[in-house]
XYZ file of C-alpha atoms in Angstrom:
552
model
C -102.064 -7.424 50.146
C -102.543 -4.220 48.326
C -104.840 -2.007 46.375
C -107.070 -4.631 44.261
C -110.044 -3.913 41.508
C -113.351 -3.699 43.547
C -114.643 -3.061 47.300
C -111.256 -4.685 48.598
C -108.788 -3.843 51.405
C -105.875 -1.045 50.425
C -103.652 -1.976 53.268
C -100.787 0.901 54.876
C -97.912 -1.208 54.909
C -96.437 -3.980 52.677
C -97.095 -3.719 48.655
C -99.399 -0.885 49.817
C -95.419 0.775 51.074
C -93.616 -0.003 47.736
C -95.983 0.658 45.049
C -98.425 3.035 46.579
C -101.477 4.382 44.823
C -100.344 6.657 42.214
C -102.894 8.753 41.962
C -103.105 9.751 45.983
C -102.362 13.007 45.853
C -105.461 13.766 43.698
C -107.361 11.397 45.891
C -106.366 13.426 48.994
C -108.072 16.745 46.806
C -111.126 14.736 46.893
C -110.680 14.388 50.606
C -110.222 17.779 51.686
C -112.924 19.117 49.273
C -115.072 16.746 50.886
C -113.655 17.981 54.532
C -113.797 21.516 53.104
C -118.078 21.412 52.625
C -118.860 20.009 55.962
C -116.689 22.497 58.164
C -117.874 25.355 56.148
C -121.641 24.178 56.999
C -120.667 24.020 60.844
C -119.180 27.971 60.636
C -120.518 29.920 58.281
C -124.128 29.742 59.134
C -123.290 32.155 62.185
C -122.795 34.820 58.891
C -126.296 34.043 57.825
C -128.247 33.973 60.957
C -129.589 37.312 60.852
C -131.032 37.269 57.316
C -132.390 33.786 58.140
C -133.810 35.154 61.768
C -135.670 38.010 60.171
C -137.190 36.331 57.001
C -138.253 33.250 59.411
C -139.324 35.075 62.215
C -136.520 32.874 64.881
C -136.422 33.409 68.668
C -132.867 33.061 69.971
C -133.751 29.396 71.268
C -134.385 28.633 67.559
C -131.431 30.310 65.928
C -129.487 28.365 68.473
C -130.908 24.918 67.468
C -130.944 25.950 63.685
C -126.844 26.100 64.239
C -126.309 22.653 66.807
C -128.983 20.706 65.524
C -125.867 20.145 62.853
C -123.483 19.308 65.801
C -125.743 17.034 67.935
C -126.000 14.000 65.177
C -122.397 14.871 63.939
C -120.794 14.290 66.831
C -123.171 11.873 68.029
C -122.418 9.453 65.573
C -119.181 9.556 64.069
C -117.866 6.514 66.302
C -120.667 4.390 64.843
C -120.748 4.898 61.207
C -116.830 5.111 61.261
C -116.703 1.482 62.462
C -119.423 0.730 59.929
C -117.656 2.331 56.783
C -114.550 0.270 57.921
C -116.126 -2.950 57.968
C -118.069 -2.423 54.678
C -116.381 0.103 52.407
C -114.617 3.491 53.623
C -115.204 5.426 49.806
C -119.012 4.093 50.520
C -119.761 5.683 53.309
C -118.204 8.825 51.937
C -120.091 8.735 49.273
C -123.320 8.279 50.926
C -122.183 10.732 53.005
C -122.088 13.012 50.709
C -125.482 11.894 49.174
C -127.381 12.718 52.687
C -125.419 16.165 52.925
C -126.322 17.284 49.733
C -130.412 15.850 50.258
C -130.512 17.380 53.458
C -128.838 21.047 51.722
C -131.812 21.081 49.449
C -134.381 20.553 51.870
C -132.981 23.334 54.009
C -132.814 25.757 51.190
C -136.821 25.105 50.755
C -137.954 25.003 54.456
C -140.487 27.959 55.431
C -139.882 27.208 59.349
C -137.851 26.898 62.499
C -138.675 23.486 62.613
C -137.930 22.907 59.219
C -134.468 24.128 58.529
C -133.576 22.358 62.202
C -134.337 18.696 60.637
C -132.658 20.139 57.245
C -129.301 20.747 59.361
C -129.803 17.286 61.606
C -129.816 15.865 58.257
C -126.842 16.940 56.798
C -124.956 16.179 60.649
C -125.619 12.777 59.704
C -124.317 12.848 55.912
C -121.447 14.417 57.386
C -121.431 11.792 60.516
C -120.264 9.193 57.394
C -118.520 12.067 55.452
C -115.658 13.018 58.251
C -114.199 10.044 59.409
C -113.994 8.526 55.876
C -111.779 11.360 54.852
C -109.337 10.713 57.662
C -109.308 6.924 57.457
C -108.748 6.841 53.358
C -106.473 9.121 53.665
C -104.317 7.000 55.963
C -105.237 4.079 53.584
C -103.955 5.390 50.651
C -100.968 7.267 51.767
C -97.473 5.169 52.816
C -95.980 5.822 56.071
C -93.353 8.091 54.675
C -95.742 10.542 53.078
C -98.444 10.213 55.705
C -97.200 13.247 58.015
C -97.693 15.734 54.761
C -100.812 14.021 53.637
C -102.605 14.445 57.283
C -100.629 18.497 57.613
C -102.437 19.803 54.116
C -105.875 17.369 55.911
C -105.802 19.793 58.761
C -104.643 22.746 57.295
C -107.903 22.718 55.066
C -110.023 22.384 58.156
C -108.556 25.344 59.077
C -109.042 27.170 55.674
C -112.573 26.025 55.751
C -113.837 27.777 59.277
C -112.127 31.226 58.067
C -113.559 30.776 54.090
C -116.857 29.406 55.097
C -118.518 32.895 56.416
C -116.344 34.609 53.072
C -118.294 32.157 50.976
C -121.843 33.123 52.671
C -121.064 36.815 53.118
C -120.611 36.712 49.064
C -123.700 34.724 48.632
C -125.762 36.730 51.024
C -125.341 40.275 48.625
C -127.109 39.095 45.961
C -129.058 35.839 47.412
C -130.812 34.884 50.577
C -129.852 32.565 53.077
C -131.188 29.496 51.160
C -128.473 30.097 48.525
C -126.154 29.103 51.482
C -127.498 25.687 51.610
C -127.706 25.462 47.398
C -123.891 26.174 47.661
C -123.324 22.594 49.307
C -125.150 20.772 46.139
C -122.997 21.427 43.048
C -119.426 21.130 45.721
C -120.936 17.806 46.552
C -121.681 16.563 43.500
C -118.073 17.550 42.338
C -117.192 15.431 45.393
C -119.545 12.414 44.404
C -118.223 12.179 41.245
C -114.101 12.605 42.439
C -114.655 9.735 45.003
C -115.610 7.382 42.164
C -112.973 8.378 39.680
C -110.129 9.220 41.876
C -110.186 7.948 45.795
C -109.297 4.248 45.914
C -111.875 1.315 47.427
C -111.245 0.375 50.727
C -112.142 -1.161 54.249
C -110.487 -3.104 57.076
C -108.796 -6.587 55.895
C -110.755 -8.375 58.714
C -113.272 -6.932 60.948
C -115.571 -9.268 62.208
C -118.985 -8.226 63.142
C -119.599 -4.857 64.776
C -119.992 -4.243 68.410
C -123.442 -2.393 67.946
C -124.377 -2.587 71.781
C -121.230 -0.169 72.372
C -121.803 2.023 69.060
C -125.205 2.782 70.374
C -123.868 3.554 73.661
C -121.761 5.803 71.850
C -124.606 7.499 70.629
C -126.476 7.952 73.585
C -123.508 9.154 75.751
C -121.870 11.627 73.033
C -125.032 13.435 71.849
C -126.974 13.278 75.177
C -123.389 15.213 76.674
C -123.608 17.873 73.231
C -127.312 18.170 73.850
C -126.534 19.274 78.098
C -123.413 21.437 76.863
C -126.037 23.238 74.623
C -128.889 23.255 76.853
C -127.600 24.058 80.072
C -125.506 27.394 79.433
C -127.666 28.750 76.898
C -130.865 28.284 77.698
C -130.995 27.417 81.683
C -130.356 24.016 83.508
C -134.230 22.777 83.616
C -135.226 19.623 83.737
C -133.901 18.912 80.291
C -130.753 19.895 80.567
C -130.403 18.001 84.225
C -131.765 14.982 82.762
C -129.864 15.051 79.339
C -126.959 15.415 81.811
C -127.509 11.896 84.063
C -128.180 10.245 81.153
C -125.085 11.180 79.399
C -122.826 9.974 82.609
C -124.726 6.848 83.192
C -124.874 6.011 79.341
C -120.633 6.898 79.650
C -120.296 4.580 82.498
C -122.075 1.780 80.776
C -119.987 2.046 77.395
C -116.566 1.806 79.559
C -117.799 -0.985 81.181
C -119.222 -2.404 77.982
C -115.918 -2.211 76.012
C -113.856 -3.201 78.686
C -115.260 -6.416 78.510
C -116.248 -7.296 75.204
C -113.900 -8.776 73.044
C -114.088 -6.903 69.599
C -115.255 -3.296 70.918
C -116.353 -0.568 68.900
C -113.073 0.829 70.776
C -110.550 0.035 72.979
C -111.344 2.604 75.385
C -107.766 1.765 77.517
C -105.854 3.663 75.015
C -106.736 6.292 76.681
C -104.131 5.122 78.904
C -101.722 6.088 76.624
C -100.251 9.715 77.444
C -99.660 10.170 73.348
C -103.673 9.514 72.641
C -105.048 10.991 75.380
C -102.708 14.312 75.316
C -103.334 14.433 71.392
C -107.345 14.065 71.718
C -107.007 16.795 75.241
C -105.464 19.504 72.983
C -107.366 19.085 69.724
C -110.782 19.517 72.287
C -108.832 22.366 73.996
C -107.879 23.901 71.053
C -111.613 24.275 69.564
C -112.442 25.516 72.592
C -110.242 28.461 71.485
C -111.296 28.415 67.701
C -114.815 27.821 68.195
C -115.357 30.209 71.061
C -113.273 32.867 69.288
C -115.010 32.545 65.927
C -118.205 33.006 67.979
C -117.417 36.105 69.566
C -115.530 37.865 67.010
C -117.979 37.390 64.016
C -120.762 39.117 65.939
C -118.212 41.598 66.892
C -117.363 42.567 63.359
C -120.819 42.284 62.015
C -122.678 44.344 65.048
C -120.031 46.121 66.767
C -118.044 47.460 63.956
C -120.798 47.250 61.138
C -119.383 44.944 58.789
C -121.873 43.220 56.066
C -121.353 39.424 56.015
C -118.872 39.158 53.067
C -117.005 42.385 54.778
C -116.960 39.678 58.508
C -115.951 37.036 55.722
C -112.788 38.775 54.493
C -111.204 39.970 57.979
C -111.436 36.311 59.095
C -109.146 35.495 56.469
C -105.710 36.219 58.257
C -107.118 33.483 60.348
C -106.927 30.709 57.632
C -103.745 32.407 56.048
C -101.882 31.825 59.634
C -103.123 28.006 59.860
C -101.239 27.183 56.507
C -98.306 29.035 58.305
C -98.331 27.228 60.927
C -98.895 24.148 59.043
C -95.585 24.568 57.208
C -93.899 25.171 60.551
C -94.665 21.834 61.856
C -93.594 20.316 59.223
C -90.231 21.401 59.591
C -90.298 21.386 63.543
C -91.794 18.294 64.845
C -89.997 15.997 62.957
C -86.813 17.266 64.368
C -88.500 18.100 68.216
C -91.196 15.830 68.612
C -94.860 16.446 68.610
C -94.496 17.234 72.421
C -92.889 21.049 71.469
C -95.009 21.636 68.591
C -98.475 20.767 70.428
C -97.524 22.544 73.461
C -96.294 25.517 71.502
C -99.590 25.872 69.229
C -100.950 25.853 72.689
C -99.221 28.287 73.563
C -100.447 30.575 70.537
C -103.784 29.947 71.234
C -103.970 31.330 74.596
C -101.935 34.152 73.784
C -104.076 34.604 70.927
C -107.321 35.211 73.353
C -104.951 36.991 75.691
C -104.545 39.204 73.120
C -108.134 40.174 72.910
C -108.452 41.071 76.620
C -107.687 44.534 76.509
C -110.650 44.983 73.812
C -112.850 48.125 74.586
C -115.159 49.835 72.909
C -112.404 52.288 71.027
C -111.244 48.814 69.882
C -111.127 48.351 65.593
C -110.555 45.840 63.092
C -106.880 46.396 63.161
C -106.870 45.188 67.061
C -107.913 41.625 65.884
C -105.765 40.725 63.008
C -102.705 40.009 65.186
C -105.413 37.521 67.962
C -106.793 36.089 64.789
C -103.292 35.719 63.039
C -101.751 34.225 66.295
C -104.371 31.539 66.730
C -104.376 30.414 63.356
C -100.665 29.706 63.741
C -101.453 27.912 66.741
C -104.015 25.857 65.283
C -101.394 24.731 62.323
C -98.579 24.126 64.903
C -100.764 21.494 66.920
C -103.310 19.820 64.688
C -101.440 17.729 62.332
C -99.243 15.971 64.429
C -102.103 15.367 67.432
C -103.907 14.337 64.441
C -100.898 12.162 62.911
C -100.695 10.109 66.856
C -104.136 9.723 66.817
C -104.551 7.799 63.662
C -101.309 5.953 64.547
C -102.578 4.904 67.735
C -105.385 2.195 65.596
C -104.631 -0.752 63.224
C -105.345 -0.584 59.451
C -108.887 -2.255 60.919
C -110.251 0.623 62.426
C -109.212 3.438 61.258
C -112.776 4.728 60.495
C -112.892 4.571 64.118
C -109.715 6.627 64.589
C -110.821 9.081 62.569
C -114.129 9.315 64.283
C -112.021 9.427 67.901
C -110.069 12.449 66.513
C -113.026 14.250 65.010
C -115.542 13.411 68.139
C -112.790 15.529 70.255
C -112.724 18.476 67.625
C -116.495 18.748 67.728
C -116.812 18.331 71.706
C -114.416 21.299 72.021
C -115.713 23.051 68.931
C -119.526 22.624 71.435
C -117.859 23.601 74.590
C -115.958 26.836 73.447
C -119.549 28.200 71.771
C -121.832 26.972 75.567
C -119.373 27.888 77.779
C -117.506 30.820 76.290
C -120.679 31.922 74.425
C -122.880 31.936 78.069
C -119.606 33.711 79.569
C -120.128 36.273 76.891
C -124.428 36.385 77.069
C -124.123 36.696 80.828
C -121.394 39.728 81.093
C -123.067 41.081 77.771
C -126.166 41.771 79.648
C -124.455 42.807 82.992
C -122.690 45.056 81.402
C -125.736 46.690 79.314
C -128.084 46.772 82.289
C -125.302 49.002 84.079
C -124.684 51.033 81.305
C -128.060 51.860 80.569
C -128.490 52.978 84.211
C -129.548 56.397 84.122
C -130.904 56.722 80.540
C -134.465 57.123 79.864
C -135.173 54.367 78.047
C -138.228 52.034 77.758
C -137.664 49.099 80.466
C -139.427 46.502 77.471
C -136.603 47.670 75.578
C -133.893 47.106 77.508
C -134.828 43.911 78.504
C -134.846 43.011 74.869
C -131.357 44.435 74.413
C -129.819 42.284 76.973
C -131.076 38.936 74.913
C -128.091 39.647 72.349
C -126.332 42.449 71.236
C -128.448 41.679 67.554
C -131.247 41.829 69.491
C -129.959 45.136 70.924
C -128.790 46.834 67.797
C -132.367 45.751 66.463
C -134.247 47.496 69.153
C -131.508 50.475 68.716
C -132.768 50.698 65.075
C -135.935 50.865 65.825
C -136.091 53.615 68.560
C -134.294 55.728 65.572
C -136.751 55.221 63.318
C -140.109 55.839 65.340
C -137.837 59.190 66.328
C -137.550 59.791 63.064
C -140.920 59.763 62.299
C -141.943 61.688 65.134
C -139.915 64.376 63.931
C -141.235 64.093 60.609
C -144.341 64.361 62.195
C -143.616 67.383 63.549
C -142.902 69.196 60.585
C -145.780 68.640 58.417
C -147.725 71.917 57.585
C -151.277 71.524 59.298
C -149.871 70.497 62.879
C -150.641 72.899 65.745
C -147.378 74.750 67.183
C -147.949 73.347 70.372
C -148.603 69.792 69.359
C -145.405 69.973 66.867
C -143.085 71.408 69.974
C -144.233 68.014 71.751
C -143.451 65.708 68.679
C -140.457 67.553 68.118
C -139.403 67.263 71.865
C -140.351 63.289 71.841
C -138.451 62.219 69.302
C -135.246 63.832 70.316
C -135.511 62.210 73.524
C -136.320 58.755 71.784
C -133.282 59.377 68.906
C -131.404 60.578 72.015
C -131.936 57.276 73.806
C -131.399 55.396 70.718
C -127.993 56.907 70.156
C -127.018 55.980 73.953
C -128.367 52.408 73.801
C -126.354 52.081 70.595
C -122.931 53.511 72.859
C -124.054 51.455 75.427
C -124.201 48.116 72.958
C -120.697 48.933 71.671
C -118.886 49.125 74.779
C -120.997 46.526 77.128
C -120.422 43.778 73.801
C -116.941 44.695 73.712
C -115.844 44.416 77.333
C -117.877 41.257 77.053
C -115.356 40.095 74.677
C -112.413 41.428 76.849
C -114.101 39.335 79.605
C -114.686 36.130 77.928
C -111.385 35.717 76.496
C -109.703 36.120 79.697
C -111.876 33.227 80.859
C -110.761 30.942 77.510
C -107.274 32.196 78.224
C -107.361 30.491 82.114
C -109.237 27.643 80.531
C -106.181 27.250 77.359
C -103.713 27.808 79.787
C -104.607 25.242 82.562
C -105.351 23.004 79.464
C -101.689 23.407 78.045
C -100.049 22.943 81.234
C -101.534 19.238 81.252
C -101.287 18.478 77.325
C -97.074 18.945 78.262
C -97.396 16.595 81.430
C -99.254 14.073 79.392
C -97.214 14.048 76.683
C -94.075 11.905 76.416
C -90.496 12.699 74.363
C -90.793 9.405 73.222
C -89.902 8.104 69.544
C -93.276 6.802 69.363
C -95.002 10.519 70.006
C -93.283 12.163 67.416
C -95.063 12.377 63.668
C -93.298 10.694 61.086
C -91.273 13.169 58.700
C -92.600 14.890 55.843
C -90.163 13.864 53.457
């Protein structure tokens, strides 16, 4: 059984072995472009938020849902529609995929509201919902065993590319175009991708795969985005009766698809390969290890642009070491866990990612750009150590049936630790952000109202910074017109140095309370990495059956 003309089944072993597809590698370009447009949409709108807040007016509850309602339906239901483009056709449901991304990027470029550009993103989570796991699970399709390891290494060392190019992309966008241009950027890269999946990335789906265990997809659904909707509620925005209740029914939904799969006999997944030490250590450090990225690329973008004054294309170029490290380490394991095991090369990307965010506690105010190329060079490394070969035993761990629903396992971990590093390490960083301000403001003379509006963000802050400078400036423009009494200029003059006086301390203060904020949080994500690598090694075995096939 091999490769035939039409929808038919493109097996990984067999004829599929001996003659393979010849034109594969071009197929896997099609792949990773395809991979490369729906990571950039999940990073580099971070770059854009504060053109997009000002010209639409968004609190910080709306900028927040503008970014995750992407996530929510993305992770939500990846399971689903990965078990659904495996029964039916895997270049289908990438190619619809792509279809709903690019509708839902042209709506979002023309929406005039919060609302609006919040359905735009949920919208293109779904498109890339299909889009993700089809990318994984042709790939594995299309590649034989032998060339597999390489195949899934370049796979995950565009991911990586794609979260440090992504805000490069938008910054370059953003000088001459608003933020809609960032959506209108998705439309001609998916219609280059429509058009490659039909001419170059081979039909496929499962050989048999009877009918589909909807009961446990929807389950799926409930438990995954109920659990993204808490880890997004909860830390950012309080844990009210939403959050609480988003919360119980994301563990009783989880408790009722265990039980459901356990006993049906054709479940959306076998949930008892989590058994497995190899799958469940793999899918433990990919979460663990977005809880770095994620968390990191959060802090350190509003750090460049606010802290340090960057413009967006300026943030985009100093994450770049970032991606240039992941293709390092991406080379590296090719060489290394072939001849170690994926055990040492997971454990040691691990390792690079905590010391990576160890590397950023000793930030302080004093702190520059040069202080964060060798954190953001160290965790790219780490990310291209560990990824491909936790990637590689996750898609071995499935049958040539579902690997849609491999793909989908793999890429539901990503985004739950890509959604835990931003709530947990970004509330970390809100909380001891505004600790820190309200202490060093203590003492100054400025405007209560103004402080409290400080503490919301440090945008917020440098906003209300900005605009204490300029009503000083105009008081003291005020006071030099010709017609104003002496005695009513002296008091002009002798407000607005006090107001540009209190503007230049709250802007001191913003600096240094952001920055230990920083220095804070990643100590936090370097307890939370390091705990987390300590158990990836226990889980993982030495065994031949661990260990990524060679990139030969």
């Amino acid at each position: 059984m091999g490769l035939v003309v039409g929808e038919h089944v493109h097996a990984p072993s067999g004829v599929a072995e001996e003659h393979p597809y010849p034109r594969r590698w071009w197929a896997l370009g099609v792949l990773c472009l395809s991979l490369l447009i729906i990571v950039m949409a999940n990073t580099a709108l971070t770059v854009a938020a504060p053109d997009m807040s000002q010209d639409l007016g968004l609190t910080s509850s709306d900028l927040q849902w503008v970014i995750d309602g992407y996530t929510v339906p993305y992770a939500a239901l990846m399971l689903l529609l990965g078990a659904i483009g495996d029964k039916y056709s895997r270049r289908g449901a990438l190619v619809l995929g792509l279809v709903i991304f690019g509708a839902g990027s042209v709506a979002g470029s023309l929406m005039d509201s919060s609302f609006g550009v919040i359905m735009a993103r949920a919208v293109m989570g779904f498109g890339a919902a299909m889009i993700m796991p089809a990318t994984l699970s042709l790939l594995v399709a299309t590649f034989p065993r032998v060339e597999r390891a390489r195949a899934i290494l370049i796979w995950t060392a565009t991911a990586g590319l794609a979260i440090a190019t992504g805000p490069l992309l938008v910054g370059a966008l953003l000088r001459t175009y608003g933020w809609p241009s960032t959506f209108l950027i998705n439309v001609p890269l998916v219609a280059l991708g429509i058009i490659g999946a039909f001419t170059l990335v081979p039909p496929s789906k499962a050989a048999s795969h009877e009918r589909i265990d909807y009961v446990g997809g929807a389950l799926s659904v409930i438990w995954i985005g109920t659990l993204i909707y808490t880890i997004i509620q909860g830390p950012h925005f309080g844990w009210d009766t939403k959050a609480l209740g988003a919360a119980v029914i994301a563990g009783v939904a989880l408790v009722a698809f265990i039980g459901w799969e356990l006993r049906h006999p054709k479940p959306v997944i076998d949930v008892r390969r989590f058994l497995d030490r190899s799958f469940a250590g793999a899918n433990l450090a990919v979460a663990l290890l977005f809880i770095a990225v994620f968390g990191a690329f959060y802090f350190l973008t509003q750090h460049l642009q606010f802290v340090l004054g960057y413009d967006p294309l300026q943030t985009g170029v100093r994450m770049l070491p970032l991606a240039g490290a992941v293709f390092v380490g991406s080379i590296l394991t090719g060489f290394i866990t072939p001849r170690l095991g994926m055990k040492v090369t997971v454990t040691a990307g691990m390792v690079f990612g905590a010391a990576a965010l160890w590397l950023l506690v000793g930030m302080d105010a004093d702190s520059s750009y040069a202080d964060l190329v060798a954190p953001l060079s160290v965790l790219g490394v780490g990310i291209g150590l560990a990824l491909s070969p936790c990637t590689e035993a996750i898609m071995s761990a499935f049958p040539e049936s579902e690997l849609g629903v491999g793909g989908a396992v793999n890429d539901t971990s990503l985004e739950l630790g890509g959604s835990l590093g931003i709530a947990v390490l970004g509330s970390v960083l809100a909380s001891s952000y505004s600790d820190n301000l309200a202490e060093a403001a203590r003492g100054t003379m400025l405007p209560a109202e103004a402080l409290d509006s400080a503490q919301d963000s440090v945008g917020a802050g440098y906003g209300v910074a900005h605009q204490l400078s300029a009503q000083a400036q105009d008081l003291l423009n005020k006071a030099k017109l010709d017609g104003t009494a002496a005695e009513q200029a002296s008091q002009l003059e002798a407000q607005g140095r006090q107001m540009a006086s209190g503007a230049q301390q709250l802007t001191d203060a913003l600096g240094s309370s952001f920055s230990d904020a920083v220095a804070h949080t990643s100590l936090v994500g370097t307890v939370i990495l390091a705990v987390g690598t300590v158990l990836v090694a226990m889980l993982l075995p030495r065994a031949k059956r661990a260990e990524a096939a060679p990139a030969e």
